Tab-separated table of C-alpha atoms in Angstrom:
chain	number	residue	atom	x	y	z
A	1	MET	CA	-0.875	-18.590	-26.498
A	2	THR	CA	-1.792	-22.266	-26.145
A	3	LEU	CA	0.882	-24.521	-24.668
A	4	ASP	CA	2.413	-26.945	-27.162
A	5	LEU	CA	2.252	-29.978	-24.924
A	6	ASP	CA	4.196	-32.315	-27.208
A	7	PHE	CA	7.124	-29.901	-27.342
A	8	THR	CA	6.929	-29.279	-23.592
A	9	ARG	CA	6.928	-32.956	-22.690
A	10	SER	CA	9.853	-33.544	-25.046
A	11	GLN	CA	11.932	-31.439	-22.652
A	12	PHE	CA	11.509	-34.022	-19.859
A	13	PRO	CA	13.473	-37.306	-20.090
A	14	ALA	CA	10.994	-39.053	-17.792
A	15	PHE	CA	8.339	-39.194	-20.515
A	16	SER	CA	10.568	-41.388	-22.693
A	17	GLN	CA	11.520	-43.879	-19.968
A	18	PRO	CA	10.112	-47.397	-20.525
A	19	GLY	CA	9.589	-47.951	-16.810
A	20	LEU	CA	7.255	-44.945	-16.590
A	21	LYS	CA	5.220	-45.729	-19.696
A	22	GLY	CA	1.509	-45.887	-18.915
A	23	TRP	CA	1.928	-44.266	-15.501
A	24	ALA	CA	0.364	-40.854	-14.889
A	25	PHE	CA	2.255	-38.684	-12.403
A	26	PHE	CA	0.052	-36.802	-9.928
A	27	GLU	CA	2.449	-36.245	-7.023
A	28	ASN	CA	4.179	-33.203	-8.478
A	29	ALA	CA	3.689	-31.233	-5.255
A	30	GLY	CA	6.193	-33.622	-3.704
A	31	GLY	CA	8.716	-33.166	-6.504
A	32	SER	CA	8.456	-32.640	-10.249
A	33	TYR	CA	10.259	-34.390	-13.042
A	34	PRO	CA	13.555	-32.604	-13.876
A	35	CYS	CA	13.836	-30.987	-17.281
A	36	ARG	CA	16.432	-32.168	-19.790
A	37	GLN	CA	18.425	-28.942	-19.486
A	38	VAL	CA	19.026	-29.511	-15.766
A	39	VAL	CA	19.969	-33.162	-16.267
A	40	ASP	CA	22.406	-32.207	-19.037
A	41	ARG	CA	24.053	-29.457	-16.991
A	42	LEU	CA	24.410	-31.716	-13.960
A	43	THR	CA	25.936	-34.483	-16.072
A	44	ARG	CA	28.371	-32.109	-17.773
A	45	PHE	CA	29.458	-30.597	-14.458
A	46	TYR	CA	30.112	-33.995	-12.886
A	47	THR	CA	32.036	-35.226	-15.902
A	48	GLY	CA	34.017	-32.093	-16.740
A	49	ASN	CA	34.055	-29.623	-13.848
A	50	LYS	CA	33.719	-31.571	-10.596
A	51	VAL	CA	36.657	-29.809	-8.972
A	52	GLN	CA	36.890	-27.078	-6.365
A	53	PRO	CA	35.616	-23.945	-8.168
A	54	TYR	CA	37.129	-20.486	-8.638
A	55	TYR	CA	40.781	-21.495	-8.999
A	56	PRO	CA	42.705	-20.196	-12.056
A	57	TYR	CA	43.045	-23.528	-13.871
A	58	PRO	CA	40.463	-24.029	-16.638
A	59	ALA	CA	38.226	-26.743	-15.164
A	60	SER	CA	37.964	-24.857	-11.885
A	61	THR	CA	37.446	-21.458	-13.470
A	62	ARG	CA	34.684	-22.889	-15.629
A	63	ALA	CA	33.065	-24.513	-12.579
A	64	GLY	CA	32.852	-21.131	-10.864
A	65	GLN	CA	31.477	-19.511	-14.003
A	66	LEU	CA	28.753	-22.156	-14.236
A	67	MET	CA	27.746	-21.552	-10.626
A	68	ASP	CA	27.723	-17.779	-11.086
A	69	GLU	CA	25.573	-18.238	-14.164
A	70	ALA	CA	22.959	-20.065	-12.107
A	71	TYR	CA	22.713	-17.283	-9.529
A	72	ARG	CA	22.445	-14.675	-12.275
A	73	ARG	CA	19.916	-16.447	-14.471
A	74	ILE	CA	17.581	-17.545	-11.684
A	75	ALA	CA	17.732	-14.014	-10.274
A	76	GLU	CA	16.829	-12.544	-13.681
A	77	TYR	CA	13.668	-14.638	-13.942
A	78	MET	CA	12.705	-13.772	-10.354
A	79	GLY	CA	13.391	-10.064	-10.847
A	80	ALA	CA	16.038	-10.030	-8.120
A	81	ASP	CA	19.689	-9.100	-7.691
A	82	PRO	CA	21.956	-12.192	-7.944
A	83	LEU	CA	23.264	-11.479	-4.426
A	84	GLU	CA	19.685	-11.763	-3.135
A	85	VAL	CA	19.353	-15.343	-4.396
A	86	HIS	CA	20.764	-18.196	-2.317
A	87	PHE	CA	20.868	-21.967	-2.726
A	88	GLY	CA	20.760	-24.344	0.226
A	89	PRO	CA	20.190	-28.061	0.755
A	90	SER	CA	16.415	-27.681	1.254
A	91	THR	CA	13.801	-25.098	2.149
A	92	THR	CA	13.512	-26.556	5.653
A	93	GLN	CA	17.235	-26.107	6.294
A	94	ASN	CA	17.231	-22.677	4.677
A	95	ILE	CA	14.541	-21.498	7.078
A	96	TYR	CA	16.380	-22.965	10.046
A	97	VAL	CA	19.427	-20.884	9.093
A	98	LEU	CA	17.297	-17.789	8.522
A	99	ALA	CA	15.656	-18.122	11.942
A	100	ASN	CA	19.061	-18.101	13.586
A	101	ALA	CA	20.246	-15.198	11.446
A	102	LEU	CA	17.182	-13.073	12.243
A	103	ARG	CA	16.804	-13.760	15.968
A	104	PRO	CA	19.505	-11.232	17.046
A	105	LEU	CA	17.532	-8.446	15.326
A	106	TRP	CA	14.651	-8.823	17.791
A	107	ASP	CA	14.200	-8.224	21.510
A	108	ASP	CA	12.768	-10.621	24.066
A	109	GLY	CA	9.006	-10.251	24.077
A	110	ASP	CA	8.785	-9.331	20.391
A	111	GLU	CA	6.173	-11.228	18.396
A	112	ILE	CA	6.185	-13.195	15.175
A	113	ILE	CA	2.983	-14.365	13.520
A	114	VAL	CA	3.119	-17.871	12.061
A	115	SER	CA	0.246	-19.255	10.024
A	116	CYS	CA	-1.329	-22.635	10.688
A	117	GLN	CA	-1.637	-23.329	6.953
A	118	ASP	CA	2.052	-24.022	6.491
A	119	HIS	CA	4.060	-27.022	5.550
A	120	GLU	CA	6.152	-27.450	8.686
A	121	ALA	CA	9.223	-26.110	6.859
A	122	ASN	CA	7.957	-22.555	7.270
A	123	ALA	CA	6.574	-23.112	10.751
A	124	GLY	CA	8.791	-25.283	12.903
A	125	ALA	CA	11.957	-23.168	12.935
A	126	TRP	CA	10.035	-19.956	13.605
A	127	ARG	CA	8.008	-21.579	16.381
A	128	ARG	CA	11.191	-22.767	18.069
A	129	LEU	CA	12.087	-19.118	18.572
A	130	GLY	CA	9.338	-19.171	21.197
A	131	GLU	CA	11.884	-21.026	23.340
A	132	ARG	CA	14.351	-18.177	22.805
A	133	GLY	CA	12.409	-15.209	24.135
A	134	LEU	CA	9.945	-14.431	21.348
A	135	ASN	CA	6.163	-14.701	21.491
A	136	ILE	CA	4.592	-16.846	18.766
A	137	VAL	CA	1.167	-15.712	17.552
A	138	GLU	CA	-0.830	-18.233	15.524
A	139	TRP	CA	-2.806	-17.264	12.424
A	140	HIS	CA	-5.383	-20.044	12.155
A	141	VAL	CA	-7.130	-21.249	9.008
A	142	ASP	CA	-10.894	-21.341	8.566
A	143	PRO	CA	-11.891	-24.702	10.070
A	144	VAL	CA	-14.179	-25.535	7.127
A	145	THR	CA	-12.375	-24.206	4.062
A	146	GLY	CA	-8.770	-24.235	5.310
A	147	VAL	CA	-8.314	-20.701	3.929
A	148	LEU	CA	-6.326	-17.936	5.651
A	149	ASP	CA	-8.279	-14.680	6.107
A	150	PRO	CA	-6.208	-11.453	5.812
A	151	GLU	CA	-8.765	-9.683	7.987
A	152	VAL	CA	-7.983	-12.099	10.798
A	153	LEU	CA	-4.306	-11.333	10.287
A	154	SER	CA	-4.928	-7.587	10.550
A	155	ARG	CA	-6.268	-8.109	14.089
A	156	LEU	CA	-3.170	-10.055	15.127
A	157	PHE	CA	-0.702	-7.216	14.487
A	158	THR	CA	0.540	-5.300	17.535
A	159	ASP	CA	3.303	-2.780	18.081
A	160	LYS	CA	5.532	-5.750	19.016
A	161	THR	CA	4.982	-7.698	15.776
A	162	ARG	CA	8.233	-8.132	13.872
A	163	MET	CA	7.478	-10.784	11.247
A	164	VAL	CA	4.680	-12.819	9.663
A	165	ALA	CA	5.377	-16.223	8.063
A	166	TYR	CA	2.873	-17.953	5.801
A	167	PRO	CA	2.677	-19.948	2.546
A	168	HIS	CA	1.960	-18.573	-0.902
A	169	CYS	CA	-0.104	-21.716	-1.366
A	170	SER	CA	-0.713	-24.595	1.030
A	171	ASN	CA	0.532	-27.969	-0.157
A	172	VAL	CA	-2.720	-29.644	0.942
A	173	ILE	CA	-5.383	-26.884	0.808
A	174	GLY	CA	-4.326	-25.597	-2.608
A	175	HIS	CA	-5.681	-22.066	-2.054
A	176	VAL	CA	-3.430	-19.237	-3.290
A	177	ASN	CA	-2.931	-16.493	-0.725
A	178	PRO	CA	-2.843	-12.788	-1.749
A	179	VAL	CA	0.854	-12.264	-1.094
A	180	ARG	CA	1.047	-8.716	-2.427
A	181	LYS	CA	-1.881	-7.598	-0.252
A	182	ILE	CA	-0.433	-9.242	2.833
A	183	SER	CA	3.019	-7.782	2.106
A	184	GLU	CA	1.527	-4.288	1.907
A	185	MET	CA	-0.401	-4.824	5.158
A	186	ALA	CA	2.772	-5.901	6.916
A	187	ARG	CA	5.026	-3.237	5.424
A	188	SER	CA	2.663	-0.451	6.493
A	189	ARG	CA	3.226	-1.649	10.069
A	190	GLY	CA	6.985	-2.109	9.734
A	191	VAL	CA	6.631	-5.909	9.799
A	192	ARG	CA	8.801	-8.303	7.765
A	193	THR	CA	7.225	-11.066	5.653
A	194	VAL	CA	8.519	-14.580	4.988
A	195	VAL	CA	6.660	-16.497	2.278
A	196	ASP	CA	6.963	-20.219	1.645
A	197	GLY	CA	6.499	-20.521	-2.119
A	198	VAL	CA	7.131	-24.262	-2.281
A	199	GLY	CA	3.517	-25.019	-3.223
A	200	TRP	CA	3.056	-22.221	-5.761
A	201	ALA	CA	6.409	-21.767	-7.542
A	202	PRO	CA	5.873	-24.858	-9.764
A	203	HIS	CA	2.843	-23.059	-11.219
A	204	GLU	CA	4.116	-19.499	-11.469
A	205	ILE	CA	7.721	-18.292	-11.658
A	206	PRO	CA	7.840	-15.864	-8.696
A	207	ASP	CA	8.177	-12.127	-9.295
A	208	VAL	CA	9.693	-11.449	-5.904
A	209	LYS	CA	9.792	-7.666	-6.169
A	210	GLY	CA	6.214	-7.544	-7.389
A	211	LEU	CA	5.058	-9.776	-4.553
A	212	GLY	CA	6.750	-7.500	-2.037
A	213	ALA	CA	7.838	-10.183	0.428
A	214	ASP	CA	11.116	-9.664	2.297
A	215	ILE	CA	11.955	-13.359	2.046
A	216	TYR	CA	10.572	-15.829	-0.496
A	217	MET	CA	11.545	-19.498	-0.712
A	218	PHE	CA	10.838	-22.488	-2.903
A	219	SER	CA	12.268	-25.888	-3.811
A	220	ALA	CA	14.152	-26.269	-7.091
A	221	TYR	CA	13.319	-29.975	-7.199
A	222	LYS	CA	9.624	-29.059	-7.389
A	223	THR	CA	10.274	-26.565	-10.172
A	224	PHE	CA	11.894	-28.990	-12.646
A	225	GLY	CA	15.395	-28.558	-11.189
A	226	PRO	CA	17.973	-30.198	-8.891
A	227	HIS	CA	17.380	-31.079	-5.254
A	228	LEU	CA	18.037	-27.665	-3.719
A	229	GLY	CA	16.153	-25.022	-1.791
A	230	VAL	CA	16.124	-21.545	-3.321
A	231	MET	CA	15.656	-18.433	-1.199
A	232	TYR	CA	15.357	-14.784	-2.041
A	233	VAL	CA	16.274	-12.368	0.754
A	234	GLU	CA	15.852	-8.626	0.239
A	235	ARG	CA	19.300	-7.067	0.275
A	236	ASN	CA	18.812	-4.476	3.030
A	237	LEU	CA	17.507	-7.168	5.347
A	238	LEU	CA	20.289	-9.559	4.365
A	239	GLU	CA	22.911	-6.977	5.279
A	240	LYS	CA	21.435	-6.697	8.797
A	241	MET	CA	21.323	-10.425	9.501
A	242	GLU	CA	23.825	-12.111	11.762
A	243	ASN	CA	26.468	-14.061	9.867
A	244	GLN	CA	25.873	-17.831	9.875
A	245	ALA	CA	28.955	-18.765	7.857
A	246	HIS	CA	32.613	-18.895	8.853
A	247	PHE	CA	33.731	-15.729	10.636
A	248	PHE	CA	35.964	-14.669	7.780
A	249	LYS	CA	32.947	-14.685	5.429
A	250	LYS	CA	30.842	-12.323	7.525
A	251	ASP	CA	31.019	-9.561	4.918
A	252	SER	CA	30.105	-11.810	1.967
A	253	LEU	CA	26.417	-11.555	1.159
A	254	ARG	CA	26.694	-14.684	-0.984
A	255	HIS	CA	27.880	-16.797	1.962
A	256	LYS	CA	26.523	-15.396	5.232
A	257	ILE	CA	23.298	-17.456	5.250
A	258	THR	CA	24.656	-20.631	3.610
A	259	PRO	CA	26.918	-21.923	6.392
A	260	ALA	CA	27.636	-25.355	4.918
A	261	GLY	CA	28.499	-24.027	1.487
A	262	PRO	CA	26.490	-24.895	-1.614
A	263	ASP	CA	26.475	-28.114	-3.608
A	264	HIS	CA	28.593	-26.908	-6.534
A	265	ALA	CA	27.224	-29.268	-9.164
A	266	GLN	CA	23.575	-28.786	-8.264
A	267	VAL	CA	23.926	-25.008	-8.123
A	268	ALA	CA	25.458	-25.064	-11.597
A	269	ALA	CA	22.666	-27.350	-12.813
A	270	ALA	CA	20.007	-24.933	-11.525
A	271	ALA	CA	20.719	-22.694	-14.506
A	272	GLY	CA	19.031	-25.426	-16.532
A	273	MET	CA	15.715	-24.262	-15.111
A	274	ALA	CA	16.254	-20.923	-16.868
A	275	ASP	CA	17.382	-22.778	-20.025
A	276	TYR	CA	14.078	-24.646	-19.968
A	277	PHE	CA	12.029	-21.481	-19.607
A	278	ASP	CA	14.049	-19.941	-22.437
A	279	ALA	CA	13.308	-22.922	-24.691
A	280	ILE	CA	9.578	-22.871	-23.944
A	281	TYR	CA	9.455	-19.119	-24.529
A	282	ALA	CA	11.354	-19.312	-27.831
A	283	HIS	CA	9.072	-22.070	-29.104
A	284	HIS	CA	5.841	-20.207	-28.303
A	285	PHE	CA	6.520	-16.485	-28.603
A	286	PRO	CA	8.037	-14.392	-31.406
A	287	GLY	CA	10.909	-12.012	-30.816
A	288	GLU	CA	13.304	-11.422	-27.975
A	289	ALA	CA	12.270	-10.315	-24.481
A	290	GLU	CA	13.950	-9.718	-21.161
A	291	PRO	CA	13.527	-12.481	-18.534
A	292	PRO	CA	10.792	-10.639	-16.542
A	293	LYS	CA	8.671	-10.330	-19.695
A	294	ARG	CA	9.308	-13.969	-20.554
A	295	ARG	CA	8.300	-14.910	-17.012
A	296	ASP	CA	4.989	-13.092	-17.242
A	297	LEU	CA	4.072	-14.610	-20.616
A	298	LEU	CA	5.071	-18.114	-19.535
A	299	ASN	CA	3.180	-17.805	-16.258
A	300	ARG	CA	-0.013	-16.882	-18.084
A	301	MET	CA	0.346	-19.769	-20.545
A	302	PHE	CA	1.178	-22.308	-17.826
A	303	ARG	CA	-1.745	-21.211	-15.662
A	304	ASP	CA	-4.227	-21.288	-18.554
A	305	HIS	CA	-3.182	-24.847	-19.345
A	306	GLU	CA	-3.409	-25.937	-15.710
A	307	LYS	CA	-6.837	-24.355	-15.229
A	308	GLY	CA	-8.085	-26.211	-18.286
A	309	LEU	CA	-6.991	-29.475	-16.661
A	310	LEU	CA	-8.207	-28.584	-13.175
A	311	GLN	CA	-11.774	-27.726	-14.179
A	312	PRO	CA	-12.902	-31.251	-15.229
A	313	LEU	CA	-11.248	-32.825	-12.200
A	314	LEU	CA	-13.041	-30.482	-9.799
A	315	GLU	CA	-16.339	-30.933	-11.660
A	316	PHE	CA	-16.002	-34.697	-11.342
A	317	LEU	CA	-15.190	-34.561	-7.628
A	318	THR	CA	-17.892	-32.024	-6.700
A	319	GLY	CA	-20.450	-34.129	-8.565
A	320	ARG	CA	-19.944	-37.070	-6.222
A	321	GLU	CA	-21.251	-37.671	-2.717
A	322	ASP	CA	-18.624	-40.225	-1.726
A	323	VAL	CA	-15.621	-37.886	-1.597
A	324	ARG	CA	-14.713	-34.583	0.043
A	325	ILE	CA	-12.363	-31.994	-1.394
A	326	VAL	CA	-10.109	-30.497	1.277
A	327	GLY	CA	-10.188	-26.769	0.584
A	328	PRO	CA	-11.979	-24.685	-2.072
A	329	ASN	CA	-13.710	-26.583	-4.877
A	330	THR	CA	-13.425	-23.950	-7.632
A	331	PRO	CA	-10.394	-23.326	-9.889
A	332	GLU	CA	-10.132	-19.630	-9.058
A	333	ASP	CA	-7.281	-18.698	-6.685
A	334	ARG	CA	-6.388	-22.360	-6.559
A	335	ALA	CA	-3.363	-24.392	-7.512
A	336	PRO	CA	-3.752	-27.830	-9.120
A	337	ILE	CA	-3.126	-29.393	-5.717
A	338	VAL	CA	-6.311	-31.253	-4.820
A	339	SER	CA	-6.497	-33.203	-1.576
A	340	ILE	CA	-9.435	-35.523	-1.083
A	341	LEU	CA	-10.999	-37.680	1.606
A	342	PRO	CA	-13.068	-40.734	0.563
A	343	LEU	CA	-16.313	-40.943	2.540
A	344	GLU	CA	-17.355	-44.554	1.885
A	345	LYS	CA	-13.966	-46.273	1.721
A	346	THR	CA	-10.751	-45.799	3.657
A	347	VAL	CA	-7.954	-43.598	2.404
A	348	GLY	CA	-5.738	-46.666	2.156
A	349	GLN	CA	-8.230	-48.625	0.066
A	350	VAL	CA	-8.686	-45.843	-2.470
A	351	TYR	CA	-4.979	-45.091	-2.623
A	352	GLU	CA	-4.104	-48.751	-3.230
A	353	ALA	CA	-6.652	-48.916	-6.049
A	354	LEU	CA	-5.321	-45.756	-7.700
A	355	THR	CA	-1.843	-47.250	-7.725
A	356	LYS	CA	-3.172	-50.385	-9.421
A	357	TYR	CA	-4.552	-48.159	-12.171
A	358	GLN	CA	-1.051	-46.746	-12.786
A	359	LEU	CA	-1.701	-43.449	-11.050
A	360	MET	CA	1.174	-41.994	-9.056
A	361	THR	CA	-0.498	-39.964	-6.319
A	362	GLY	CA	0.354	-39.012	-2.735
A	363	MET	CA	-1.017	-40.112	0.622
A	364	GLY	CA	-0.296	-38.672	4.067
A	365	HIS	CA	-0.189	-35.315	5.817
A	366	PHE	CA	2.728	-33.980	3.735
A	367	TYR	CA	4.124	-32.164	6.794
A	368	ALA	CA	0.989	-29.979	6.765
A	369	VAL	CA	-0.093	-31.283	10.145
A	370	ARG	CA	-1.277	-27.933	11.497
A	371	PRO	CA	-3.877	-27.072	8.825
A	372	LEU	CA	-5.311	-30.576	9.027
A	373	LYS	CA	-5.572	-30.241	12.809
A	374	ASP	CA	-7.239	-26.831	12.471
A	375	MET	CA	-9.799	-28.491	10.174
A	376	LYS	CA	-10.143	-31.444	12.564
A	377	LEU	CA	-9.045	-33.888	9.865
A	378	PRO	CA	-6.983	-36.995	10.633
A	379	THR	CA	-3.249	-36.750	10.049
A	380	ASP	CA	-2.919	-40.548	10.000
A	381	PRO	CA	-3.395	-41.773	7.326
A	382	GLY	CA	-4.043	-38.188	6.200
A	383	VAL	CA	-5.438	-37.367	2.768
A	384	ILE	CA	-4.947	-38.409	-0.841
A	385	ARG	CA	-3.219	-35.652	-2.802
A	386	LEU	CA	-3.588	-35.198	-6.548
A	387	SER	CA	-1.178	-32.603	-7.922
A	388	PHE	CA	0.002	-31.715	-11.395
A	389	VAL	CA	1.849	-29.042	-13.374
A	390	HIS	CA	1.870	-27.674	-16.906
A	391	TYR	CA	3.478	-30.763	-18.466
A	392	THR	CA	0.442	-32.860	-17.458
A	393	SER	CA	-1.801	-33.876	-20.346
A	394	PRO	CA	-5.608	-33.995	-20.729
A	395	GLU	CA	-5.251	-37.737	-21.339
A	396	GLU	CA	-3.559	-38.167	-17.964
A	397	VAL	CA	-6.332	-36.216	-16.229
A	398	ALA	CA	-8.876	-38.453	-17.982
A	399	GLN	CA	-6.904	-41.470	-16.722
A	400	LEU	CA	-7.037	-40.011	-13.210
A	401	ILE	CA	-10.789	-39.406	-13.346
A	402	ASP	CA	-11.394	-42.924	-14.637
A	403	GLY	CA	-9.190	-44.346	-11.901
A	404	LEU	CA	-11.020	-42.344	-9.247
A	405	LYS	CA	-14.396	-43.607	-10.532
A	406	ARG	CA	-13.264	-47.183	-10.082
A	407	ALA	CA	-11.314	-46.614	-6.852
A	408	LEU	CA	-14.069	-44.698	-5.044
């Protein structure tokens, strides 16, 4: 099924804003536009239900119902139990809480493997456990391609390995890691897996059970939703974790790893992400289907559209001698996250020119300092990042290519 781009873009208020007219958005890896369904739910909650939830009076009861709906509907699309889905202020803070909740399960001298391809969100908190009795083992990227090799990982496992943390997709390299394969490798050795899905979830709604990771995290604000971090934690593992909430909530799976409590309005608004997927599914596919089936069909359609946009961009970049692509230069096993380094002009010069041509792109290291260091690439000023999602149009990609021609 071919994506109806006009219908899809009509679901995003940003595309009708006068101040954004003529601008092409290519910094989606930093945060996507929110869909109309999320904006509407957030507005309705703030205007009609912004009270303490779960009391018996109507506004409060409805507030709690709206929050519960978000847990349930996001869980359905992910193929998880609602009690396995948790909302926190950000992925970085979620991982910080998880690190503290997991540390009591391990003995001094135990090992955790942390990749060097990560955004620092899924690296820093785990590495700090090295100051609390654990040994941190680094899984380095290939210094040329930036890719993680599972065979290298297999040689890092020992009888003391307790966990491996790595990204589904790097937010600068763009290569998609084989999560299911790595999960099976780890599980066969009794090792837990923690996957940072921040880079990949905007391009494929995660099937957490199919991927096999014990913990999977992503950012709702990069998947068309409110500014929250979403984390899936496998229930058996969650039950073993040390409570991080108030002592009287230690037996509540919903609360034990969200110590500050959730943002009520934004949690309720997160259900709008599922509303959006429902609307796109209903417009493109006949008949009813359960959320996992909808997820699979939508994922295929989104990815086909993105690959069709990615191919001409990569062909343009690989055909030039004045720019380097950071990471693989083919669309296979790759997200539409393309980082580049100009070879005849400075990063700043090219970035400034792209902005003049009404191209919203990114510049910096994007907290992915470690992979850039492994590849011996400068972290200051870093790279130029060009990232898009399924609502991006062929005309916008053509605008980007034209802007790059002139800027380079």
